[in-house]
Coordinates of C-alpha atoms in Angstrom, one line a residue:
Chain A
X1 CA -8.9 16.6 4.3
X2 CA -6.7 14.7 1.8
X3 CA -2.9 14.6 1.9
X4 CA -1.7 16.9 -0.8
X5 CA 1.6 15.1 -1.0
X6 CA 3.8 12.4 0.6
X7 CA 5.3 14.9 3.0
X8 CA 2.0 15.6 4.7
X9 CA 1.4 11.9 4.8
X10 CA 4.7 11.3 6.5
X11 CA 3.9 13.9 9.1
X12 CA 0.7 11.9 9.9
X13 CA 2.7 8.6 10.0
X14 CA 5.1 10.2 12.4
X15 CA 2.4 11.1 14.8
X16 CA 1.0 7.6 15.0
X17 CA 4.4 5.8 15.3
X18 CA 4.2 4.5 11.7
X19 CA 7.3 6.2 10.4
X20 CA 10.9 5.9 11.5
X21 CA 13.4 8.6 10.3
X22 CA 16.8 7.2 9.8
X23 CA 19.3 10.0 10.3
X24 CA 22.5 8.1 10.1
X25 CA 24.1 7.7 6.6
X26 CA 22.9 4.6 4.8
X27 CA 24.2 3.1 1.6
X28 CA 21.7 3.3 -1.3
X29 CA 23.5 0.2 -2.7
X30 CA 21.5 -2.7 -1.0
X31 CA 21.7 -1.3 2.6
X32 CA 18.6 0.9 2.3
X33 CA 16.8 -1.9 0.6
X34 CA 17.8 -4.4 3.2
X35 CA 16.6 -2.2 6.0
X36 CA 13.3 -1.7 4.3
X37 CA 12.8 -5.3 3.5
X38 CA 13.5 -6.4 7.1
X39 CA 11.0 -3.7 8.3
X40 CA 8.3 -4.9 5.9
X41 CA 8.8 -8.5 7.0
X42 CA 8.3 -7.5 10.6
X43 CA 5.2 -5.4 9.6
X44 CA 7.2 -2.5 10.9
X45 CA 6.9 1.2 10.2
X46 CA 7.6 3.0 7.0
X47 CA 11.1 4.6 6.7
X48 CA 12.4 8.0 5.7
X49 CA 16.1 7.7 4.9
X50 CA 17.4 11.2 5.4
X51 CA 21.1 10.7 4.5
X52 CA 22.3 8.5 1.6
X53 CA 25.9 7.7 0.9
X54 CA 27.4 9.7 -2.0
X55 CA 24.5 12.2 -2.0
X56 CA 24.0 15.6 -0.7
X57 CA 21.8 16.2 2.4
X58 CA 18.2 16.6 1.4
X59 CA 18.1 13.9 -1.2
X60 CA 16.0 11.3 0.5
X61 CA 14.2 7.9 0.2
X62 CA 10.7 7.1 1.6
X63 CA 10.3 3.3 1.9
X64 CA 7.3 1.1 2.4
X65 CA 4.6 3.8 2.1
X66 CA 1.6 1.4 2.1
X67 CA 3.2 -1.7 3.5
X68 CA 0.7 -2.2 6.4
X69 CA -3.1 -1.8 6.7
X70 CA -2.4 0.9 9.3
X71 CA -0.7 3.0 6.7
X72 CA -3.4 2.4 4.1
X73 CA -6.1 3.4 6.7
X74 CA -4.1 6.6 7.5
X75 CA -3.7 7.4 3.8
X76 CA -7.5 7.3 3.5
X77 CA -7.9 9.6 6.5
X78 CA -9.1 6.8 8.8
X79 CA -7.8 5.8 12.2
X80 CA -4.7 3.6 12.0
X81 CA -6.5 0.7 13.8
X82 CA -9.4 0.6 11.4
X83 CA -10.4 -3.1 10.7
X84 CA -9.5 -4.4 7.2
X85 CA -13.1 -4.9 6.2
X86 CA -13.9 -1.3 7.1
X87 CA -11.0 0.0 5.0
X88 CA -12.3 -2.0 2.1
X89 CA -15.8 -0.7 2.6
X90 CA -14.6 2.9 2.7
X91 CA -12.5 2.4 -0.5
X92 CA -15.4 0.9 -2.3
X93 CA -17.9 3.5 -1.2
X94 CA -15.8 6.5 -2.0
X95 CA -14.8 5.3 -5.5
X96 CA -18.5 5.3 -6.5
X97 CA -18.2 9.1 -6.7
X98 CA -15.3 9.9 -9.1
X99 CA -13.9 13.5 -8.9
X100 CA -12.2 14.9 -12.0
X101 CA -8.7 16.3 -11.5
X102 CA -8.0 20.0 -11.9
X103 CA -5.2 21.5 -13.9
X104 CA -3.3 24.1 -11.9
X105 CA -3.4 27.6 -13.5
X106 CA 0.1 28.6 -12.6
X107 CA 2.2 25.7 -13.8
X108 CA 5.5 27.3 -12.8
X109 CA 4.4 27.4 -9.2
X110 CA 3.7 23.7 -9.0
X111 CA 5.9 22.0 -6.4
X112 CA 7.2 19.4 -8.9
X113 CA 8.5 22.3 -11.0
X114 CA 10.8 23.8 -8.4
X115 CA 13.7 22.4 -10.3
X116 CA 13.9 21.5 -14.0
X117 CA 16.5 19.6 -16.0
X118 CA 16.3 19.7 -19.7
X119 CA 18.4 18.3 -22.6
X120 CA 22.0 18.0 -21.7
X121 CA 21.4 18.8 -18.1
X122 CA 19.3 15.7 -17.6
X123 CA 21.0 13.5 -15.0
X124 CA 19.2 10.6 -13.3
X125 CA 22.2 10.2 -11.0
X126 CA 21.3 13.4 -9.3
X127 CA 19.1 11.2 -7.1
X128 CA 20.0 8.4 -4.7
X129 CA 18.2 5.8 -6.8
X130 CA 18.6 2.5 -4.9
X131 CA 19.8 -0.9 -5.7
X132 CA 16.8 -2.4 -3.9
X133 CA 17.9 -6.0 -3.7
X134 CA 21.5 -7.3 -4.1
X135 CA 21.9 -8.8 -7.5
X136 CA 19.0 -6.9 -9.2
X137 CA 19.7 -6.0 -12.8
X138 CA 20.4 -2.4 -11.8
X139 CA 19.2 0.6 -9.8
X140 CA 15.4 1.0 -9.9
X141 CA 13.7 4.4 -9.9
X142 CA 10.3 3.0 -10.6
X143 CA 9.1 0.7 -7.8
X144 CA 6.1 2.6 -6.4
X145 CA 5.5 5.0 -9.2
X146 CA 2.7 6.4 -11.4
X147 CA 3.5 6.0 -15.1
X148 CA 1.4 8.2 -17.2
X149 CA 0.8 7.3 -20.9
X150 CA -1.8 8.1 -23.5
X151 CA -3.5 5.9 -26.1
X152 CA -2.5 7.2 -29.6
X153 CA -6.0 6.6 -31.0
X154 CA -8.3 8.0 -28.2
X155 CA -8.4 10.4 -25.2
X156 CA -7.7 7.5 -22.8
X157 CA -4.9 8.4 -20.4
X158 CA -3.7 5.6 -18.2
X159 CA -1.9 5.6 -14.8
X160 CA 0.0 2.4 -14.2
X161 CA 2.7 1.1 -11.9
X162 CA 5.7 -0.3 -13.8
X163 CA 9.3 -0.8 -12.8
X164 CA 12.0 1.2 -14.5
X165 CA 15.8 0.6 -14.3
X166 CA 18.6 3.1 -14.8
X167 CA 20.9 2.4 -17.7
X168 CA 22.8 5.7 -17.7
X169 CA 22.2 9.3 -16.8
X170 CA 19.6 9.8 -19.6
X171 CA 18.3 6.3 -20.2
X172 CA 15.9 3.8 -18.6
X173 CA 14.7 0.4 -19.4
X174 CA 11.4 -1.2 -18.3
X175 CA 9.4 -4.5 -18.5
X176 CA 5.7 -3.9 -18.9
X177 CA 3.7 -7.1 -19.6
X178 CA 2.3 -7.1 -23.1
X179 CA -1.2 -7.5 -21.7
X180 CA -0.8 -4.5 -19.4
X181 CA -2.5 -1.2 -20.3
X182 CA 0.9 0.3 -21.0
X183 CA 1.8 -2.8 -23.0
X184 CA -1.4 -2.5 -25.1
X185 CA -0.8 1.2 -25.8
X186 CA 2.9 0.7 -26.6
X187 CA 2.0 -2.0 -29.2
X188 CA 0.0 0.7 -31.1
X189 CA 2.9 3.2 -31.1
X190 CA 5.3 0.5 -32.2
X191 CA 3.0 -0.5 -35.1
X192 CA 2.8 3.2 -36.1
X193 CA 6.6 3.6 -35.7
X194 CA 6.2 6.4 -33.2
X195 CA 7.9 7.0 -29.9
X196 CA 5.5 6.8 -26.9
X197 CA 5.5 9.9 -24.6
X198 CA 5.7 8.9 -21.0
X199 CA 5.9 10.5 -17.6
X200 CA 7.2 8.5 -14.6
X201 CA 6.0 10.1 -11.5
X202 CA 7.9 9.3 -8.3
X203 CA 6.4 10.3 -5.0
X204 CA 2.9 11.5 -5.8
X205 CA 0.4 11.7 -2.9
X206 CA -0.3 8.3 -1.2
X207 CA -3.8 7.9 -2.7
X208 CA -2.7 8.6 -6.3
X209 CA -0.1 5.9 -5.9
X210 CA -2.6 3.5 -4.3
X211 CA -5.0 4.1 -7.2
X212 CA -2.2 3.6 -9.7
X213 CA -1.5 0.1 -8.3
X214 CA -5.2 -0.9 -8.7
X215 CA -6.4 -2.6 -11.8
X216 CA -9.1 -0.4 -13.4
X217 CA -10.7 -1.1 -16.7
X218 CA -9.3 -0.1 -20.1
X219 CA -10.5 3.4 -20.7
X220 CA -10.9 4.3 -17.0
X221 CA -9.2 7.5 -15.8
X222 CA -7.3 6.7 -12.6
X223 CA -7.1 10.4 -11.7
X224 CA -10.9 10.5 -11.2
X225 CA -10.7 7.6 -8.8
X226 CA -7.8 9.2 -6.9
X227 CA -10.0 12.2 -6.5
X228 CA -12.8 10.0 -5.3
X229 CA -10.7 8.3 -2.6
X230 CA -9.2 11.6 -1.6
X231 CA -12.6 13.3 -1.7
X232 CA -10.8 16.2 -3.4
X233 CA -9.6 16.6 -6.9
X234 CA -6.0 15.8 -7.7
X235 CA -4.1 18.8 -9.0
X236 CA -2.3 18.2 -12.3
X237 CA 0.3 20.1 -14.2
X238 CA 1.5 19.7 -17.8
X239 CA 4.9 18.1 -18.5
X240 CA 7.7 20.2 -20.0
X241 CA 8.5 18.1 -23.0
X242 CA 5.2 16.4 -23.8
X243 CA 1.5 17.0 -23.2
X244 CA 0.9 14.6 -20.4
X245 CA -0.5 15.8 -17.1
X246 CA 1.1 14.7 -13.9
X247 CA 0.2 15.3 -10.2
X248 CA 1.5 18.7 -9.3
X249 CA 2.7 17.8 -5.8
X250 CA 4.9 14.9 -6.9
X251 CA 8.5 14.7 -5.7
X252 CA 10.1 13.8 -9.1
X253 CA 8.7 13.6 -12.6
X254 CA 10.8 11.9 -15.3
X255 CA 9.6 12.7 -18.8
X256 CA 10.6 10.6 -21.7
X257 CA 9.9 8.7 -24.9
X258 CA 9.7 4.9 -25.2
X259 CA 11.3 4.2 -28.5
X260 CA 9.5 1.9 -31.1
X261 CA 12.6 0.5 -32.6
X262 CA 15.2 0.3 -29.8
X263 CA 15.6 -2.1 -26.9
X264 CA 17.8 -2.1 -23.8
X265 CA 18.8 -4.6 -21.2
X266 CA 16.8 -4.8 -18.0
X267 CA 16.3 -7.1 -15.0
X268 CA 16.2 -9.2 -13.1
X269 CA 14.2 -7.6 -10.2
X270 CA 12.9 -9.1 -6.9
X271 CA 9.2 -8.9 -7.7
X272 CA 5.8 -8.8 -6.1
X273 CA 5.3 -12.6 -5.9
X274 CA 8.2 -12.7 -3.4
X275 CA 10.9 -14.1 -5.8
X276 CA 13.3 -12.7 -8.3
X277 CA 12.0 -14.4 -11.4
X278 CA 12.1 -12.3 -14.6
X279 CA 15.4 -12.9 -16.2
X280 CA 17.9 -10.3 -17.5
X281 CA 17.0 -9.6 -21.1
X282 CA 16.2 -7.1 -23.8
X283 CA 13.2 -4.9 -23.0
X284 CA 11.8 -1.5 -23.8
X285 CA 14.0 1.6 -23.8
X286 CA 13.1 5.0 -22.5
X287 CA 15.1 8.1 -23.5
X288 CA 14.7 10.8 -20.8
X289 CA 13.9 14.2 -22.1
X290 CA 13.4 16.1 -18.8
X291 CA 13.4 15.7 -15.1
X292 CA 11.4 18.1 -12.8
X293 CA 11.6 17.8 -9.0
X294 CA 10.9 19.4 -5.7
X295 CA 13.6 20.9 -3.5
X296 CA 15.0 18.2 -1.2
X297 CA 13.3 15.5 -3.3
X298 CA 12.2 12.2 -1.8
X299 CA 12.3 9.0 -3.9
X300 CA 9.6 6.5 -3.0
X301 CA 10.8 2.9 -2.8
X302 CA 8.7 -0.2 -2.5
X303 CA 11.0 -3.0 -1.8
X304 CA 9.0 -5.9 -3.2
X305 CA 9.5 -9.4 -1.9
X306 CA 7.8 -11.9 0.4
X307 CA 4.6 -10.5 1.8
X308 CA 3.6 -8.3 3.5
X309 CA 4.6 -5.2 1.5
X310 CA 3.1 -2.3 -0.4
X311 CA 2.0 -4.5 -3.3
X312 CA 0.4 -7.3 -1.3
X313 CA -1.2 -4.9 1.2
X314 CA -2.0 -1.6 -0.4
X315 CA -1.8 -2.7 -4.0
X316 CA -4.0 -5.7 -3.7
X317 CA -6.9 -3.8 -2.1
X318 CA -8.0 -1.9 -5.1
X319 CA -7.5 -5.0 -7.2
X320 CA -9.9 -7.0 -5.0
X321 CA -12.6 -4.3 -5.1
X322 CA -12.2 -4.0 -8.8
X323 CA -12.7 -7.8 -9.1
X324 CA -15.8 -7.6 -6.9
X325 CA -17.3 -4.8 -9.0
X326 CA -16.6 -6.9 -12.2
X327 CA -18.2 -10.0 -10.7
X328 CA -21.3 -8.1 -9.5
X329 CA -21.7 -6.4 -12.9
X330 CA -21.9 -9.9 -14.4
X331 CA -24.8 -10.6 -12.1
X332 CA -22.9 -13.1 -9.9
X333 CA -24.1 -13.5 -6.3
X334 CA -20.8 -12.1 -4.9
X335 CA -20.7 -10.6 -1.5
X336 CA -17.0 -9.8 -1.1
X337 CA -13.6 -10.3 -2.6
X338 CA -10.2 -10.3 -0.7
X339 CA -6.6 -10.8 -1.7
X340 CA -4.8 -11.8 1.5
X341 CA -1.3 -10.3 1.6
X342 CA 0.1 -13.8 2.3
X343 CA -0.9 -14.8 -1.2
X344 CA 1.2 -12.1 -2.8
X345 CA -1.6 -11.1 -5.2
X346 CA -1.9 -14.7 -6.4
X347 CA -4.7 -15.9 -4.1
X348 CA -8.3 -14.5 -4.4
X349 CA -11.0 -15.4 -1.9
X350 CA -14.6 -14.7 -3.0
X351 CA -17.6 -15.0 -0.8
X352 CA -21.0 -15.7 -2.5
X353 CA -24.6 -15.7 -1.3
X354 CA -25.3 -18.9 -3.2
X355 CA -22.6 -21.3 -4.2
X356 CA -22.1 -24.5 -6.1
X357 CA -19.8 -25.5 -8.9
X358 CA -21.5 -23.5 -11.7
X359 CA -21.3 -20.3 -9.6
X360 CA -17.7 -20.9 -8.7
X361 CA -16.7 -21.6 -12.3
X362 CA -18.5 -18.4 -13.5
X363 CA -16.5 -16.5 -10.8
X364 CA -13.3 -17.9 -12.2
X365 CA -14.2 -17.2 -15.8
X366 CA -14.9 -13.6 -15.0
X367 CA -11.8 -13.1 -12.9
X368 CA -9.5 -14.6 -15.6
X369 CA -11.1 -13.0 -18.6
X370 CA -8.0 -10.8 -19.6
X371 CA -5.3 -12.0 -17.3
X372 CA -4.7 -15.1 -15.1
X373 CA -2.3 -13.5 -12.7
X374 CA -4.5 -14.8 -9.8
X375 CA -3.6 -18.4 -9.9
X376 CA -5.6 -19.7 -7.0
X377 CA -9.2 -18.8 -6.4
X378 CA -11.2 -20.0 -3.4
X379 CA -14.9 -19.5 -3.4
X380 CA -16.7 -19.7 0.0
X381 CA -20.2 -19.2 1.4
X382 CA -21.1 -15.8 3.0
X383 CA -20.9 -17.2 6.5
X384 CA -17.1 -17.1 6.2
X385 CA -15.3 -13.9 7.1
X386 CA -12.9 -13.7 4.2
X387 CA -10.7 -11.2 5.9
X388 CA -10.0 -13.8 8.6
X389 CA -7.5 -16.2 6.9
X390 CA -8.1 -18.8 9.6
X391 CA -11.8 -19.0 8.6
X392 CA -10.8 -19.2 5.0
X393 CA -8.4 -22.0 5.6
X394 CA -11.0 -23.9 7.6
X395 CA -13.6 -23.6 4.8
X396 CA -11.0 -24.6 2.2
X397 CA -9.8 -27.6 4.2
X398 CA -13.1 -29.2 5.1
X399 CA -15.7 -28.0 2.5
X400 CA -13.8 -28.1 -0.7
X401 CA -14.2 -31.6 -2.1
X402 CA -10.8 -32.8 -3.3
X403 CA -12.1 -34.1 -6.6
X404 CA -15.5 -32.6 -7.2
X405 CA -14.5 -29.2 -5.9
X406 CA -11.2 -28.6 -7.6
X407 CA -10.9 -27.3 -11.2
X408 CA -7.7 -26.6 -12.9
X409 CA -7.2 -25.0 -16.3
X410 CA -4.4 -23.9 -18.5
X411 CA -4.7 -20.2 -19.5
X412 CA -1.9 -19.9 -22.1
X413 CA -0.5 -16.4 -22.5
X414 CA -2.5 -14.9 -19.6
X415 CA 0.0 -15.6 -16.7
X416 CA 2.5 -13.3 -15.2
X417 CA 6.1 -13.9 -16.0
X418 CA 6.9 -12.9 -12.4
X419 CA 5.1 -15.9 -11.0
X420 CA 7.9 -18.3 -10.0
X421 CA 6.2 -21.6 -10.8
X422 CA 6.3 -21.2 -14.6
X423 CA 9.2 -22.7 -16.6
X424 CA 11.5 -20.7 -18.8
X425 CA 10.0 -22.6 -21.7
X426 CA 6.5 -21.4 -20.8
X427 CA 7.8 -17.9 -20.5
X428 CA 9.7 -18.0 -23.8
X429 CA 6.8 -19.5 -25.7
X430 CA 4.3 -17.3 -24.0
X431 CA 2.2 -20.3 -22.9
X432 CA 2.4 -19.4 -19.2
X433 CA -0.8 -19.3 -17.3
X434 CA -2.8 -21.7 -15.2
X435 CA -5.5 -21.4 -12.6
X436 CA -6.8 -23.6 -9.8
X437 CA -10.3 -23.0 -8.6
X438 CA -11.4 -24.4 -5.2
X439 CA -15.1 -24.5 -4.7
X440 CA -15.6 -24.4 -0.9
X441 CA -19.3 -23.8 -1.0
X442 CA -22.3 -26.1 -0.3
X443 CA -23.6 -27.6 -3.6
X444 CA -26.9 -25.9 -4.7
X445 CA -28.7 -29.2 -5.0
X446 CA -28.3 -30.1 -1.4
X447 CA -31.5 -29.8 0.6
X448 CA -31.3 -27.4 3.6
X449 CA -31.8 -30.2 6.0
X450 CA -28.8 -32.0 4.5
X451 CA -26.4 -29.1 5.0
X452 CA -24.1 -29.7 8.0
X453 CA -24.5 -27.3 10.8
X454 CA -21.4 -25.3 11.7
X455 CA -20.2 -26.2 15.1
X456 CA -19.3 -22.6 16.2
X457 CA -20.5 -20.5 19.1
X458 CA -22.6 -18.2 17.0
X459 CA -24.3 -20.9 14.9
X460 CA -24.8 -24.1 16.9
X461 CA -26.3 -22.4 20.1
X462 CA -29.6 -20.6 20.2
X463 CA -29.5 -16.8 20.6
X464 CA -30.7 -16.8 24.2
X465 CA -27.8 -19.1 25.2
X466 CA -25.3 -17.0 23.3
X467 CA -26.6 -13.8 25.0
X468 CA -26.5 -15.4 28.4
X469 CA -22.9 -16.6 27.9
X470 CA -21.7 -13.3 26.7
X471 CA -23.5 -11.4 29.5
X472 CA -21.9 -13.6 32.1
X473 CA -18.5 -14.0 30.6
X474 CA -16.6 -12.1 33.2
X475 CA -18.6 -13.6 36.0
X476 CA -17.6 -17.1 34.8
X477 CA -14.0 -16.0 35.6
X478 CA -12.7 -15.1 32.2
Chain B
X1 CA 44.2 1.0 -13.9
X2 CA 41.8 -2.0 -14.2
X3 CA 38.2 -1.3 -13.6
X4 CA 35.5 -3.6 -12.2
X5 CA 32.3 -4.4 -14.0
X6 CA 29.4 -6.7 -13.4
X7 CA 27.1 -8.5 -15.9
X8 CA 24.1 -10.8 -15.8
X9 CA 24.8 -13.7 -18.1
X10 CA 21.8 -15.2 -19.9
X11 CA 23.7 -18.4 -20.7
X12 CA 26.2 -18.9 -17.9
X13 CA 27.4 -22.4 -18.9
X14 CA 28.1 -21.3 -22.5
X15 CA 30.8 -18.8 -21.5
X16 CA 34.3 -19.8 -22.7
X17 CA 37.8 -18.5 -22.4
X18 CA 38.8 -16.2 -25.3
X19 CA 35.2 -15.8 -26.4
X20 CA 34.2 -12.4 -27.9
X21 CA 30.7 -11.6 -26.9
X22 CA 28.3 -8.6 -27.0
X23 CA 26.7 -8.0 -23.7
X24 CA 25.5 -5.4 -21.1
X25 CA 28.0 -4.4 -18.4
X26 CA 27.8 -2.1 -15.5
X27 CA 30.6 -0.1 -14.0
X28 CA 31.3 -0.9 -10.4
X29 CA 33.4 2.2 -9.7
X30 CA 32.2 3.5 -6.3
X31 CA 30.2 6.7 -6.2
X32 CA 26.9 8.1 -7.3
X33 CA 27.2 6.7 -10.8
X34 CA 27.9 3.1 -9.7
X35 CA 26.2 0.6 -12.0
X36 CA 26.3 2.9 -15.0
X37 CA 25.7 0.6 -17.9
X38 CA 26.5 0.1 -21.6
X39 CA 26.5 -2.6 -24.2
X40 CA 30.0 -3.7 -25.2
X41 CA 31.8 -6.2 -27.4
X42 CA 34.5 -7.8 -25.3
X43 CA 36.8 -10.8 -25.0
X44 CA 36.4 -12.7 -21.8
X45 CA 38.5 -15.1 -19.8
X46 CA 37.7 -17.1 -16.7
X47 CA 40.4 -15.5 -14.6
X48 CA 42.6 -12.4 -14.3
X49 CA 45.7 -14.6 -14.7
X50 CA 44.7 -15.4 -18.3
X51 CA 44.2 -11.6 -19.1
X52 CA 46.6 -9.7 -16.8
X53 CA 45.9 -6.3 -18.5
X54 CA 42.1 -6.8 -18.6
X55 CA 39.3 -5.5 -16.4
X56 CA 37.6 -7.5 -13.7
X57 CA 34.3 -8.9 -14.7
X58 CA 31.9 -10.1 -12.0
X59 CA 29.3 -12.4 -13.4
X60 CA 25.8 -13.0 -12.1
X61 CA 23.4 -15.5 -13.4
X62 CA 20.4 -14.3 -15.3
X63 CA 18.4 -14.3 -12.1
X64 CA 21.1 -12.5 -10.2
X65 CA 23.1 -15.1 -8.3
X66 CA 26.8 -14.0 -8.0
X67 CA 29.4 -16.4 -9.3
X68 CA 32.1 -16.9 -6.7
X69 CA 35.2 -16.0 -8.8
X70 CA 35.4 -13.0 -11.1
X71 CA 36.3 -13.3 -14.8
X72 CA 38.4 -10.9 -16.8
X73 CA 37.5 -8.9 -19.9
X74 CA 38.9 -6.6 -22.5
X75 CA 36.5 -4.2 -24.2
X76 CA 36.9 -4.3 -27.9
X77 CA 34.1 -1.9 -28.8
X78 CA 31.5 0.2 -26.9
X79 CA 28.1 -0.1 -28.5
X80 CA 26.0 2.4 -26.5
X81 CA 22.9 1.7 -24.5
X82 CA 20.5 0.1 -27.0
X83 CA 20.1 -2.5 -29.8
X84 CA 17.7 -2.5 -32.6
X85 CA 14.4 -4.2 -31.8
X86 CA 10.7 -3.8 -31.3
X87 CA 9.6 -3.7 -27.6
X88 CA 6.6 -5.8 -26.6
X89 CA 8.0 -9.0 -25.5
X90 CA 9.1 -9.6 -22.0
X91 CA 12.1 -11.8 -22.9

């Protein structure tokens, strides 16, 4: 049975030791962020901060919701110690069966409507919105959110994860990439001279947030995939000041309009690659028209930084499966795709049934078709367990020819401005983007008898010897 | 009583004593509204001694590194929260 909200999810985390409840008062200004960051770097539990300085009891922060594979497994209803490969398999299998959301009949009874602020009553400072990292451009309400927007020319509704910074009690600024789904939609509204309605959902159920962080195709409805992974439909409710639908069990919903002709200052922010890269500058401006929220609301905070964290663990999983589906749809002999958390969503490992330069290059072309945010791609044969970083490093080190197996390309305009290796000039001129492909597969034109034999226990010894060794392992004295 | 503000300077090395600039500042008054922001036109000086009746202005680089010594500023005009422009570019 799916978690209907984050509160149910936190109850489950408590039972398995994957949640710590901090009862002592904590400062929302950097302290809560520092505690969360330290816990993430230790692969520690998620955190519920129950008392924040300056704020009434009941206004809380939930940090690091999907920062470990244990928590991702639990969010999917699996045992906490489920192997990574199995978690991926379950994710991939379930999302083959999308389940459409349902709109709740009695909107007023939706938990996210327990409290409503409209017009002059709107006040973002009602909530203990954190300064996640010392020196960020401001306090960020959107770090693990679901931002709902609708294309002006079609029925396409997108869920995406975008950071939002508080300017004042009624105003936010944000920094979506122009190539993002929100960025593409916003461009249309700007060209039409129209404000873009938006709903920033803070604290939906864990699966809706997981799906939001995944890169689905233009035109896809994330709510259907959330239903698929939950194996139950997501319940939605209409916003108060626009026609967008949002998860009914969300903690906080911020409704607003992104203005086509106004800009506001935003950034910098410690981002998912593990560095604070994006400079302070003029970005999009959002005027808040309403805020609805649950009693004793809980802000969700993903304190992005060096991996592992919610982005590099939970967020990268759906991305990897999406890439795998894309590659297989193109007819490429792809077995599996993995984004190791250590690569902070910049490293993609792809295993293939048959390798060689041409296959590797085709993999790279398909992956970087729209964006080149994954700057390093390693292609390996299917005898490599791509979820085992040691095996990947081994294959990369010894099988990737340092001249014939390495291909680099500039991908101008396709890179992420959050990637720290790009210069300011590349960012300002929008020429940022580059990919290095490492072909760590056996060339297709090698005869079978020329392919080196892996000197590993399960390859270089006949089966009867392996079986005998395993059967007698304890008898040998191990 | 003097207030304290913080700003992120896009061109740190171009700041000069007596310069009047338009920039985004955030109020550091402790409490739930700390970091409330606005765009202002202000005159800035590199130390409080040079502007005794001014407010304290902490300066961070565009990437957030805090400069060790605060500047001082006197707000000439408050300009609200936005400037004209078309969103769509990151910088």
